[in-house]
Short mmCIF file of C-alpha atoms in Angstrom, two decimals:
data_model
loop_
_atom_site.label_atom_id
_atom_site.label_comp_id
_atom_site.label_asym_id
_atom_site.label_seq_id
_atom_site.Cartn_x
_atom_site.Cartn_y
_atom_site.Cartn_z
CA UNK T 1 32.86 -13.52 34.51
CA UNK T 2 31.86 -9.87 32.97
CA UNK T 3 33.26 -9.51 29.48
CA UNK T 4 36.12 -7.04 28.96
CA UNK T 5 35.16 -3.60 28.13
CA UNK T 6 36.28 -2.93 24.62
CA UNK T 7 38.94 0.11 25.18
CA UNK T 8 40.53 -2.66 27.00
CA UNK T 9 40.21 -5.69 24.58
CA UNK T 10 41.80 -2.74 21.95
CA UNK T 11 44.30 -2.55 24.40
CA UNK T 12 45.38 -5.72 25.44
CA UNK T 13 44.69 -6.57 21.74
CA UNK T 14 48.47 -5.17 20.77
CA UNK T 15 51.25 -7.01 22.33
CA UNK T 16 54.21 -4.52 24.47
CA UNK T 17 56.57 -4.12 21.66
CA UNK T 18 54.19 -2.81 19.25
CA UNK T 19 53.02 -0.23 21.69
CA UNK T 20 56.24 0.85 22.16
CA UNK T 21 56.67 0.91 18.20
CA UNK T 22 53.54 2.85 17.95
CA UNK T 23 55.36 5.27 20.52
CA UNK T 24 58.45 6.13 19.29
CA UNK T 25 56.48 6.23 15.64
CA UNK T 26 54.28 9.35 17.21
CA UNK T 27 57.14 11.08 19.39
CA UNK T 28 59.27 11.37 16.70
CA UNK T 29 56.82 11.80 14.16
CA UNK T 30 56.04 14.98 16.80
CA UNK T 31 59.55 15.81 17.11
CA UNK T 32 60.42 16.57 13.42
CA UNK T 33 57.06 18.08 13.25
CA UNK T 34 58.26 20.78 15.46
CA UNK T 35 61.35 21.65 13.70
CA UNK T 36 59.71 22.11 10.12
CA UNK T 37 57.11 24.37 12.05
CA UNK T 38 59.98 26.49 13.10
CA UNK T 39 61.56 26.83 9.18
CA UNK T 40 58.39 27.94 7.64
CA UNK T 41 57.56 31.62 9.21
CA UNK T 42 60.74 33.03 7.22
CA UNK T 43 58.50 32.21 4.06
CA UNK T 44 55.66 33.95 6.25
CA UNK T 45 57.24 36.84 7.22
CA UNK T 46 58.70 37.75 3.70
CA UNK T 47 55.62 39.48 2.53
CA UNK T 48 55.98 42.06 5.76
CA UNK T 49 59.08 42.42 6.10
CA UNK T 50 58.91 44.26 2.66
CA UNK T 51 55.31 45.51 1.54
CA UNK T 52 54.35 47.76 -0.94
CA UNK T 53 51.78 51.00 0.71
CA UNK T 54 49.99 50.80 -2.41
CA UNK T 55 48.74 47.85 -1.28
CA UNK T 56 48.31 48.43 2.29
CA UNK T 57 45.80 50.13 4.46
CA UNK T 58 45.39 54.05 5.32
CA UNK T 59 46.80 53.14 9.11
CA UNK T 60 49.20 50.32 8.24
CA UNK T 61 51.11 52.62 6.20
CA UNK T 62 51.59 55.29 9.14
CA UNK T 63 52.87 52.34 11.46
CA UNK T 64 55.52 50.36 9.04
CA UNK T 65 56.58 54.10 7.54
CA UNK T 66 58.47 54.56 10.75
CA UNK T 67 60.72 51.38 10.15
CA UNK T 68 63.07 52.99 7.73
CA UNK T 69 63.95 55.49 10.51
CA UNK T 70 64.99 53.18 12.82
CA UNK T 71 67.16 51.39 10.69
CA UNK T 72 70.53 52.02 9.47
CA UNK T 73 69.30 53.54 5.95
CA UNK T 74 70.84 57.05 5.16
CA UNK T 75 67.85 59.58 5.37
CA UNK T 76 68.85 60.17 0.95
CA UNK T 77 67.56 56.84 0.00
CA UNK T 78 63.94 57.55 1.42
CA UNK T 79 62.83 59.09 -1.99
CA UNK T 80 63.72 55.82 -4.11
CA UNK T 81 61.80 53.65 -1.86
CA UNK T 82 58.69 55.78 -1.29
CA UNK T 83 56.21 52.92 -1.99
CA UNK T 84 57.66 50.86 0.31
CA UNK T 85 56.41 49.97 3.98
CA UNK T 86 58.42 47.27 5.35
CA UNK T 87 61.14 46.26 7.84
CA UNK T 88 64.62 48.07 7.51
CA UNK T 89 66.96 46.49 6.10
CA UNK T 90 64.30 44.67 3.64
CA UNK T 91 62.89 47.72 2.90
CA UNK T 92 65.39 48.92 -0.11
CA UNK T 93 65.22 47.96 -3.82
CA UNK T 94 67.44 44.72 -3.41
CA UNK T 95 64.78 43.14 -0.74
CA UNK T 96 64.72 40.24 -3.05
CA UNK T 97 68.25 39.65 -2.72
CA UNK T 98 68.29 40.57 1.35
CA UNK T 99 65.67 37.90 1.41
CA UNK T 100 67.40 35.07 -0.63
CA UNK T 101 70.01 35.61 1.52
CA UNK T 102 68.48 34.51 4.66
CA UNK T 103 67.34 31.50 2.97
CA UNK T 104 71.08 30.62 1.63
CA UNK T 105 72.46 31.30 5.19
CA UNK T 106 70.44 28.57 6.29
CA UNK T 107 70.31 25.94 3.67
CA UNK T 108 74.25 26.78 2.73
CA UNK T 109 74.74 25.60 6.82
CA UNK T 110 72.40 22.99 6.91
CA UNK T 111 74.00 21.78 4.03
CA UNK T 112 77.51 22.00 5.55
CA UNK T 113 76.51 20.75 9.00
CA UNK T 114 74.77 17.83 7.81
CA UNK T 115 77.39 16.31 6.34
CA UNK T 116 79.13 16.78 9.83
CA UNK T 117 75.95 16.24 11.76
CA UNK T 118 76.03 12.51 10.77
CA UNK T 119 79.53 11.35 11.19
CA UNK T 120 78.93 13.00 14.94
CA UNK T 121 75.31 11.56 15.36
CA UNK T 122 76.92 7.86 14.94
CA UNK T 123 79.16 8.61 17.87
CA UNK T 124 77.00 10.18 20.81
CA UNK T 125 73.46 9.05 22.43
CA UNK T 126 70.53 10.18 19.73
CA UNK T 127 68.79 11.49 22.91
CA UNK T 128 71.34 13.97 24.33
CA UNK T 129 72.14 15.09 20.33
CA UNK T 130 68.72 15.83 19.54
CA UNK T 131 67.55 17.36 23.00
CA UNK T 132 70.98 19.76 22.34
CA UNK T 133 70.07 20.58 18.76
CA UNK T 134 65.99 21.27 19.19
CA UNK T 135 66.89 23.62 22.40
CA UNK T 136 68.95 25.11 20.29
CA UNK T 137 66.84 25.66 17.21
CA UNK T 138 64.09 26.82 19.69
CA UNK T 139 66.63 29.50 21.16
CA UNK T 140 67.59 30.98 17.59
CA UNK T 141 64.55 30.53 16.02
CA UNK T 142 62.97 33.29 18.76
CA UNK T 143 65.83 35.32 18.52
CA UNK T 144 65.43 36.18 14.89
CA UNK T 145 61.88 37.06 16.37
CA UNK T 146 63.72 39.05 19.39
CA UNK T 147 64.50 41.49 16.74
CA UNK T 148 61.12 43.33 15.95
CA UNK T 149 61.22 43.48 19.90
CA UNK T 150 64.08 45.48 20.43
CA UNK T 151 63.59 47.12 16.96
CA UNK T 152 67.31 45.49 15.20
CA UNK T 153 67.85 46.27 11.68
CA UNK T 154 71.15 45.05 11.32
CA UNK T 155 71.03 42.55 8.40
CA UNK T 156 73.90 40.80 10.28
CA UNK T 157 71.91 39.87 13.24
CA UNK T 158 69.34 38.20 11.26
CA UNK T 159 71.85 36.09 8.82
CA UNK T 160 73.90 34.93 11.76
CA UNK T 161 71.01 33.66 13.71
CA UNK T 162 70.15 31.96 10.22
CA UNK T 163 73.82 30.62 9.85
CA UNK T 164 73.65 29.35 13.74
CA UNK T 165 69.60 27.75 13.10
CA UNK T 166 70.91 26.00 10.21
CA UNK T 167 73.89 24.35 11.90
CA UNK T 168 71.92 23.27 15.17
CA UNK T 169 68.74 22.33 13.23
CA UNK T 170 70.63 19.33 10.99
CA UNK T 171 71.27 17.40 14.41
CA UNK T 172 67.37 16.62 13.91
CA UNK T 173 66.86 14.39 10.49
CA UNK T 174 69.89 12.05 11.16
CA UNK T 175 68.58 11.11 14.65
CA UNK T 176 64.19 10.77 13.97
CA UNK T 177 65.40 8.69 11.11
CA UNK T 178 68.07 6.73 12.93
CA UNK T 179 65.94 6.00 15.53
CA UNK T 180 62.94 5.07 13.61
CA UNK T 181 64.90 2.69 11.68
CA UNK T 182 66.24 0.88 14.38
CA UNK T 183 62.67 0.36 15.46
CA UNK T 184 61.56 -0.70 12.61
CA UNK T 185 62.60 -3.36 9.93
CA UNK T 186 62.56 -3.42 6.11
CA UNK T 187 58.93 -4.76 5.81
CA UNK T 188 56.33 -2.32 4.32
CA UNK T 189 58.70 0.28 5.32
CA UNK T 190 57.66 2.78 2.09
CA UNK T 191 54.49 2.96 3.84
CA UNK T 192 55.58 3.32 7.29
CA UNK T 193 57.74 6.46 6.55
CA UNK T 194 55.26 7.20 3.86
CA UNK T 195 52.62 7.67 6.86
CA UNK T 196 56.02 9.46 9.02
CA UNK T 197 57.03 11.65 6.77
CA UNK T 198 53.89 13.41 6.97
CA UNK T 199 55.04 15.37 9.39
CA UNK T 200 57.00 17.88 7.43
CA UNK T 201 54.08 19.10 5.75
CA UNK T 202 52.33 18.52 8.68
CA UNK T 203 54.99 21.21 10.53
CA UNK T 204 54.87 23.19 7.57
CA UNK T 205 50.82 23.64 8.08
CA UNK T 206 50.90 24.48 11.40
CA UNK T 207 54.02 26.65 10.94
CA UNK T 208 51.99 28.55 8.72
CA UNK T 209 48.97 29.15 10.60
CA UNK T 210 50.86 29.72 13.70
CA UNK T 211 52.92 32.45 12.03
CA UNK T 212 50.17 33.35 9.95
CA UNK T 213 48.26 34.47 12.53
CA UNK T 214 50.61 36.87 14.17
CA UNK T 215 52.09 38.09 10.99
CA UNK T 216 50.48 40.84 9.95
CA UNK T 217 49.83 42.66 13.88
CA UNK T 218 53.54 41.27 15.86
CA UNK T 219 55.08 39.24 13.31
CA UNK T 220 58.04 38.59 16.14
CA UNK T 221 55.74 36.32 17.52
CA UNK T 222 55.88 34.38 13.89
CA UNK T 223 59.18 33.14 15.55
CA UNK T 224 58.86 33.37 19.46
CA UNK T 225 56.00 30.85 19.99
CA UNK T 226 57.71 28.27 17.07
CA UNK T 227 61.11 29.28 18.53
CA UNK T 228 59.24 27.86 22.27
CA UNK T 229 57.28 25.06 20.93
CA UNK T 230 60.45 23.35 18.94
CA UNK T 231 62.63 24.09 22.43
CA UNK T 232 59.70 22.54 24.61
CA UNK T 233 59.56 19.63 22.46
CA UNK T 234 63.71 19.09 22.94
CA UNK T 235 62.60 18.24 26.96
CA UNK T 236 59.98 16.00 25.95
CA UNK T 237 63.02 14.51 23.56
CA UNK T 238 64.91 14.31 26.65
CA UNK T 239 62.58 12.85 28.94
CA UNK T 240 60.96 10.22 26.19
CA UNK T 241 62.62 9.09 23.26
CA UNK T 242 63.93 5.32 23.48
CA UNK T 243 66.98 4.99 21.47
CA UNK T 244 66.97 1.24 20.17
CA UNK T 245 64.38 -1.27 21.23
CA UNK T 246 67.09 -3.07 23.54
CA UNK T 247 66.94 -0.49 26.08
CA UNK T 248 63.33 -1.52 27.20
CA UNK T 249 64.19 -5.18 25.83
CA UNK T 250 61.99 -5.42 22.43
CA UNK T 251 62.67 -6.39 19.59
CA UNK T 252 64.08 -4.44 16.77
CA UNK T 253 62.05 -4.99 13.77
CA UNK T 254 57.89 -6.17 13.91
CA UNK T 255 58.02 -9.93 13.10
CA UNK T 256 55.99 -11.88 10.58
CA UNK T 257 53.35 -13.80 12.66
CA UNK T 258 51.83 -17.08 10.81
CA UNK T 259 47.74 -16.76 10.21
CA UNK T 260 47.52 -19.93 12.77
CA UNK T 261 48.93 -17.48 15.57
CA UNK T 262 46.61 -14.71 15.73
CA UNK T 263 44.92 -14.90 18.43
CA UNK T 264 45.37 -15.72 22.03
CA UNK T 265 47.91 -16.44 23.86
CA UNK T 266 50.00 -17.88 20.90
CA UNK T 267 49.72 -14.62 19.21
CA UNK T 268 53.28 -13.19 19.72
CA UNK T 269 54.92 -16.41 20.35
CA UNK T 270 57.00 -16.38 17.02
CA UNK T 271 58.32 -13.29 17.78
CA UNK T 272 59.26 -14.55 21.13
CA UNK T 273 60.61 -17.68 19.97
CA UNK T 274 62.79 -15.46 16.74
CA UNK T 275 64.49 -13.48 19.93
CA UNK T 276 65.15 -16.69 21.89
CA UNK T 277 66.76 -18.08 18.43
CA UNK T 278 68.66 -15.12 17.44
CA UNK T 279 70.10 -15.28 20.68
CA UNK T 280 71.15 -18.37 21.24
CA UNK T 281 73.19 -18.24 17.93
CA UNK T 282 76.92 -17.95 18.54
CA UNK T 283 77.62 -15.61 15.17
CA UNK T 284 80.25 -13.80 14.15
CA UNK T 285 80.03 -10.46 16.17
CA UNK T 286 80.47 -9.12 13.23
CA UNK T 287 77.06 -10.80 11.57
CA UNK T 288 75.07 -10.14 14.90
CA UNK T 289 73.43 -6.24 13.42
CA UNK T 290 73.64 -7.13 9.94
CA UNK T 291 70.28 -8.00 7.80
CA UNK T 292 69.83 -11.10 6.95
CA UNK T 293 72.13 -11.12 3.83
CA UNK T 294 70.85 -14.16 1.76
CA UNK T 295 67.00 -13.12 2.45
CA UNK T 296 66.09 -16.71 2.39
CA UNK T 297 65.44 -17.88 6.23
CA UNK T 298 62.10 -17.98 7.00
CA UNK T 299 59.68 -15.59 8.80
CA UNK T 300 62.66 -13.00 9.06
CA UNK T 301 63.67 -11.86 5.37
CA UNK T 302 64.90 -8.71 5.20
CA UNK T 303 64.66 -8.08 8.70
CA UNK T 304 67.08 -6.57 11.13
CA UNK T 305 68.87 -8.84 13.57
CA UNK T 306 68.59 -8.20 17.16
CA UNK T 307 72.02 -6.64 18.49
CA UNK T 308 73.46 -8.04 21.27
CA UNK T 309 73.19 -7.00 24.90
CA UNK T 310 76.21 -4.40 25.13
CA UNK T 311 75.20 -2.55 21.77
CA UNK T 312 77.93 -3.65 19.84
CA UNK T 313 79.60 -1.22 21.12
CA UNK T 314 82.87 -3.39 19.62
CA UNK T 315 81.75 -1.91 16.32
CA UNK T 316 83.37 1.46 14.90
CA UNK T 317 80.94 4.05 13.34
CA UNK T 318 81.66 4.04 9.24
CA UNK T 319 83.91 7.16 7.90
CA UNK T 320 82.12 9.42 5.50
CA UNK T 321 84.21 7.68 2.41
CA UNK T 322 82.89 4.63 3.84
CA UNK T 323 78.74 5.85 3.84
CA UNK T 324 79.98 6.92 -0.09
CA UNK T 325 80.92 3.68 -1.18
CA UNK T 326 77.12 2.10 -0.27
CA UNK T 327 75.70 1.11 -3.42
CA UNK T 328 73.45 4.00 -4.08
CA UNK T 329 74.24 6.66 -2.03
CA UNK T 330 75.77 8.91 -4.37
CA UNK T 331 72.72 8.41 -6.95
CA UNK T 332 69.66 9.06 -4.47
CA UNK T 333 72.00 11.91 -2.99
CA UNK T 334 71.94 13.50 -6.45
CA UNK T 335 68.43 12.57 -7.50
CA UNK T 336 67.70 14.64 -3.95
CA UNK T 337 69.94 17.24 -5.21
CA UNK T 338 67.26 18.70 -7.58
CA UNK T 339 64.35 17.21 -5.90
CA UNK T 340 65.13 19.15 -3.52
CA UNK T 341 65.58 22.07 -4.74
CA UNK T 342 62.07 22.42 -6.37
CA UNK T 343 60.69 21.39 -2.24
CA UNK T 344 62.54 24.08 -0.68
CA UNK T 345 61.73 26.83 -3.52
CA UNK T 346 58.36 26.48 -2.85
CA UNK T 347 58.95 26.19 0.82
CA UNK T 348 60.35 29.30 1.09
CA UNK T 349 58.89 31.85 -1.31
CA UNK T 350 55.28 29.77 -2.45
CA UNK T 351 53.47 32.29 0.28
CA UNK T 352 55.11 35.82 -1.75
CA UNK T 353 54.39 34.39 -4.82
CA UNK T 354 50.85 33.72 -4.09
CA UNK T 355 50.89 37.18 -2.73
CA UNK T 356 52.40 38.70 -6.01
CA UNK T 357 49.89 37.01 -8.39
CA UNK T 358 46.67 36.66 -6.68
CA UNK T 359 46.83 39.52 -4.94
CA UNK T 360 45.90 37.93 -1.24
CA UNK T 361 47.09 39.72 1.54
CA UNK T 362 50.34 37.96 3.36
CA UNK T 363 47.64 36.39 5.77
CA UNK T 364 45.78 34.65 3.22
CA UNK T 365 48.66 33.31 1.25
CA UNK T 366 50.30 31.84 3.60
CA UNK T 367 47.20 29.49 4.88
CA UNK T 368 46.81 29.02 0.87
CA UNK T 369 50.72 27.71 0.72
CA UNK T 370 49.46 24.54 3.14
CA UNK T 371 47.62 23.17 0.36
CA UNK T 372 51.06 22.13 -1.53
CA UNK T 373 52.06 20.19 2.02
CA UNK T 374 48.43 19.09 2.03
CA UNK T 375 49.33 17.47 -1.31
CA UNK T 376 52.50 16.37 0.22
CA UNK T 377 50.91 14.07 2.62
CA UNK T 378 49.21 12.23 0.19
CA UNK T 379 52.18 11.98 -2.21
CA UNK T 380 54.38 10.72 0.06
CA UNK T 381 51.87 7.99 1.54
CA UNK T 382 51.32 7.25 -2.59
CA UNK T 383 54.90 6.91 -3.05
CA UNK T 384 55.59 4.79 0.05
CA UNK T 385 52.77 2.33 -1.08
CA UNK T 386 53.65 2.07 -4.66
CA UNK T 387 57.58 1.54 -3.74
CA UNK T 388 56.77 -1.30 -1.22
CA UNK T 389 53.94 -3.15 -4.03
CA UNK T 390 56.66 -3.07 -6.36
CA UNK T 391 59.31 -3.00 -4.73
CA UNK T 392 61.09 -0.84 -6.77
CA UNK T 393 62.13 2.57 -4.92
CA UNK T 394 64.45 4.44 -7.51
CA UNK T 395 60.99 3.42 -10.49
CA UNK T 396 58.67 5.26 -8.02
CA UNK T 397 61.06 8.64 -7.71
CA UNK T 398 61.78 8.75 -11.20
CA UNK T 399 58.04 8.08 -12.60
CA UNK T 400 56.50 11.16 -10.00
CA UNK T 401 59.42 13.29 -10.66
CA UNK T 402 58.76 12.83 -14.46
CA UNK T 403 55.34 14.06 -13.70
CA UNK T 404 56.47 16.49 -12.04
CA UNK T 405 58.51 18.39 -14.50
CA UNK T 406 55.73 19.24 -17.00
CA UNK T 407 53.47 19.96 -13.70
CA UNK T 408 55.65 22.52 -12.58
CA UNK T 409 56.11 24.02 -16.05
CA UNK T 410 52.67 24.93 -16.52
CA UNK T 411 52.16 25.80 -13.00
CA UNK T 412 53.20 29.37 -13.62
CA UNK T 413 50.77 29.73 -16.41
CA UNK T 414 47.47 27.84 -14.76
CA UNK T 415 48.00 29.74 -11.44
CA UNK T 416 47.14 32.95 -13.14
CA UNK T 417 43.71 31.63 -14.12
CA UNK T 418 42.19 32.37 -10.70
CA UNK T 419 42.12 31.01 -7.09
CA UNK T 420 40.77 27.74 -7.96
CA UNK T 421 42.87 26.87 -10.72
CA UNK T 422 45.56 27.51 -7.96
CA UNK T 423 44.45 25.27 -5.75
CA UNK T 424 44.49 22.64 -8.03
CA UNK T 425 48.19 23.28 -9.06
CA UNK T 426 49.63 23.27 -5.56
CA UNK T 427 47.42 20.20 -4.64
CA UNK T 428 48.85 18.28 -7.70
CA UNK T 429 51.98 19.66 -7.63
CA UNK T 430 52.38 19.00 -3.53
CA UNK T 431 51.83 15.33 -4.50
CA UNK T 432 54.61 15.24 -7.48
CA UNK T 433 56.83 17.19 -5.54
CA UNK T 434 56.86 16.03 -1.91
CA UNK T 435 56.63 12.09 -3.25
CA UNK T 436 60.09 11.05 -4.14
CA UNK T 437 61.65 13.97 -1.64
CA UNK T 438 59.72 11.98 1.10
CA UNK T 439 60.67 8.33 -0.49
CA UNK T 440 64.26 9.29 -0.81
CA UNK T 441 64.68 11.09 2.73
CA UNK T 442 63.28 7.81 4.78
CA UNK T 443 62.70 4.72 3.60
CA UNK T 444 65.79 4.70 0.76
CA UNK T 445 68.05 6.34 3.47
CA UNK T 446 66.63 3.74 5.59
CA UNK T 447 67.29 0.72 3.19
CA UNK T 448 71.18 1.92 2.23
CA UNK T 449 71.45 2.45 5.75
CA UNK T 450 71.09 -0.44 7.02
CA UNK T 451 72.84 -2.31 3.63
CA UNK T 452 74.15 -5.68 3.05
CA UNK T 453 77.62 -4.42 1.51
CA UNK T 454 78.18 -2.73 5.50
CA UNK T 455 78.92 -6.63 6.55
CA UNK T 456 77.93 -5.66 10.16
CA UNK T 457 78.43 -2.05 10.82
CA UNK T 458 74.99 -1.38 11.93
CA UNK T 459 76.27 2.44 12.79
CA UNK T 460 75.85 3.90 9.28
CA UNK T 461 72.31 4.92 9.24
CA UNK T 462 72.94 8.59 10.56
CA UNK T 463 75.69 9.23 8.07
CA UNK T 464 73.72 7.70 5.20
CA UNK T 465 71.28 9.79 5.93
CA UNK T 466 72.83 13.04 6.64
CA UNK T 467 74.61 12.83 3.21
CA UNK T 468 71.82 12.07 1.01
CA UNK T 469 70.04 15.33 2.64
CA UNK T 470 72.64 17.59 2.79
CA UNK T 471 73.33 17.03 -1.05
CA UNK T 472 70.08 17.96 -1.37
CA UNK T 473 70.11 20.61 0.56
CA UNK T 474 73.23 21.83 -1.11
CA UNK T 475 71.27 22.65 -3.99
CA UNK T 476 68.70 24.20 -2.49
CA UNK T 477 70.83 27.05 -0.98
CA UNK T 478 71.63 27.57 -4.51
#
């Protein structure tokens, strides 16, 4: 008998439910991907939408010289902004304020709708909510890019599609995180949503090359083609994601396998045996989606239960007071709160400020702004690892935030040294940053989530989660 080729002994190597774990882990990982690539042209665009002529070229100035006469400016205020070269309305003296308020339109109703986005994400399929809500984004996302189409320079248009994107985009973090946690259980889960969480910087790279690349020649495209990738991605949603592991009949957290069971046949026959066991019990109905509470039955600490065949569907979603009372909700919702804050800032306006102080074109500084998600990656893989080792989650946040703080206070000054001194700075400062954000966001929402103190309710995880990140992002519309 010929031996097995060895794609197929890697294969056959993983039993059904992890490939289906290792599935949902990608799509969604894909999925929220999508919908921070669609947030970071805005930062992008900033540095065209107003530009200086002084620092333009000869023919550049001819073309974005025309904007102001589109727009609604009166034909007066010309004189006062003779340097500039940008996109009417943004084109005045108070661009800086025109600007922040496209960013506060957004965050101030993501911040509102994701403290609605939860209580509502409990009580309809994930899978319809998010395909809605990324369709959606897609669709408002390219408008906002419609508008260098059809030549709009009504500052209204562009805040109201922010205002709308805001309120459909916070349909997205309650469900990826929902669903991943009912995938997965509480073992090594810092690292698993360590490795996850990648993908906002992930999105944010991309988001930046992809607008990047457009910005300076059509930057409407900076938003159509996100706008169409985060709306293409809401059919794969729909056509894809696997809600709970019951629906394909898996399990719903990896089990612990004993070293004498690794290979062979008996490989996966704990896990089998756990669901047989689990099964067969005659709890409480109550009990049947809690985690273990006492920790202290073997091979299944800290693990969630499998829920029954129906979904509990018995069991009412928790209230928003409820979620509140969780031990720890309210203190990781305001450690987020100015976590936060610091993410977002750079999100938004890291690309102008690199164009403001090292004098890159809006091209360049927005592939240089990926190196602070670069850092990102690796700080919230660090952060994941270090919280699961020591299992101490709020020790990890508040030791890389108290890095942080002197980090970011120097940043200003070290930044000015030159490009590489720069690169260092957002690297580091990624890392610091993007850590405890990332930790907090996942694997704490995760773990309050899916609390002891609940006594059952396994539908809390989408409100936990919505309110921790809408605190946060309450202070980052500020």
């Amino acid at each position: 008998m010929a031996p097995l080729p060895p794609g197929i002994r890697f294969i056959v190597s993983f039993s059904r439910d992890q490939w289906y774990r290792a599935f949902i882990f990608i799509l969604t990982f894909l999925l929220y991907a999508s919908f921070h690539l669609s947030r970071k042209p805005i930062s992008i665009v900033k540095g065209e939408l107003h530009s200086y002529c002084t620092a333009s070229y000869e023919g550049e100035v001819g073309f974005h010289s025309q904007s102001p006469k589109a727009g609604d400016a009166p034909a007066q205020q010309l004189p006062d902004n003779g340097t500039d070269c940008g996109w009417a309305p943004f084109d005045q003296d108070n661009f800086q304020q025109l600007l922040g308020a496209l960013d506060y339109s957004f965050l101030c109703a993501y911040a509102v709708g994701m403290y609605l986005s939860g209580i509502i994400g409990e009580r309809l399929p994930i899978r319809y909510y998010l395909t809605f809500g990324m369709v959606a984004s897609g669709a408002f996302t390219a408008l906002f890019g419609v508008g260098y189409f059809y030549n709009i320079h009504s500052f209204g248009f562009y805040v109201v599609t922010q205002i709308v994107n805001g309120l459909v985009q916070t349909t997205g973090w309650p469900s990826v995180v929902t669903c991943l946690g009912n995938w997965f259980g509480k073992g090594r889960r810092g690292l698993i949503m360590g490795v996850w969480n990648s993908h906002t910087s992930v999105g944010n790279i991309l988001g930046s090359l992809i607008a990047g690349y457009w910005v300076s020649t059509c930057w409407g495209l900076s938003f159509v083609v996100p706008g169409a990738i985060v709306a293409a991605m809401g059919i794969v949603c729909f056509l894809f994601l696997i809600e709970h592991p019951k629906d394909v009949a898996c399990s719903s957290s990896p089990a612990t396998h004993p070293k004498s069971y690794e290979n062979g046949t008996h490989r996966f026959w704990p896990q089998k045996q756990a669901l047989t066991e689990e099964r067969s019990k005659s709890l409480d109905p109550e009990m049947q989606c809690l985690l273990l509470s006492d920790g202290k039955r073997s091979g299944h600490q800290n693990h969630m239960v499998v829920l029954p065949a129906d979904g509990g569907g018995g069991i009412a979603a928790i209230s928003f007071v409820g979620a509140l009372k969780i031990p720890g909700v309210i203190e990781f919702s305001l450690c987020l709160l100015f976590a936060k804050l610091v993410s977002y800032t750079f999100l938004f306006w890291l690309p102008l400020y690199i164009t403001n102080v090292d004098h890159l074109d809006v091209k360049k500084a927005g592939e240089l702004s990926t190196l602070f998600d670069v850092g990102g990656i690796f700080g919230g893989i660090l952060a994941g690892v270090i919280s699961d080792r020591l299992e101490k989650r709020a020790s990890t946040c508040g030791l890389m935030l108290l890095l942080a703080a002197p980090t970011l206070y120097v940043f200003s000054a070290i930044s000015k040294m030159g490009l590489e001194a720069t690169i260092a700075m957002l690297l580091l400062s990624g890392a610091l940053v993007s850590g405890p954000y990332a930790l907090i966001t996942t694997a704490v929402s995760a773990d309050l989530g899916t609390h002891k103190s609940l006594k059952g309710n396994s539908h809390a995880l989408a409100t936990v989660t919505a309110i921790i990140d809408g605190t946060g992002s309450v202070e980052a519309s500020v």
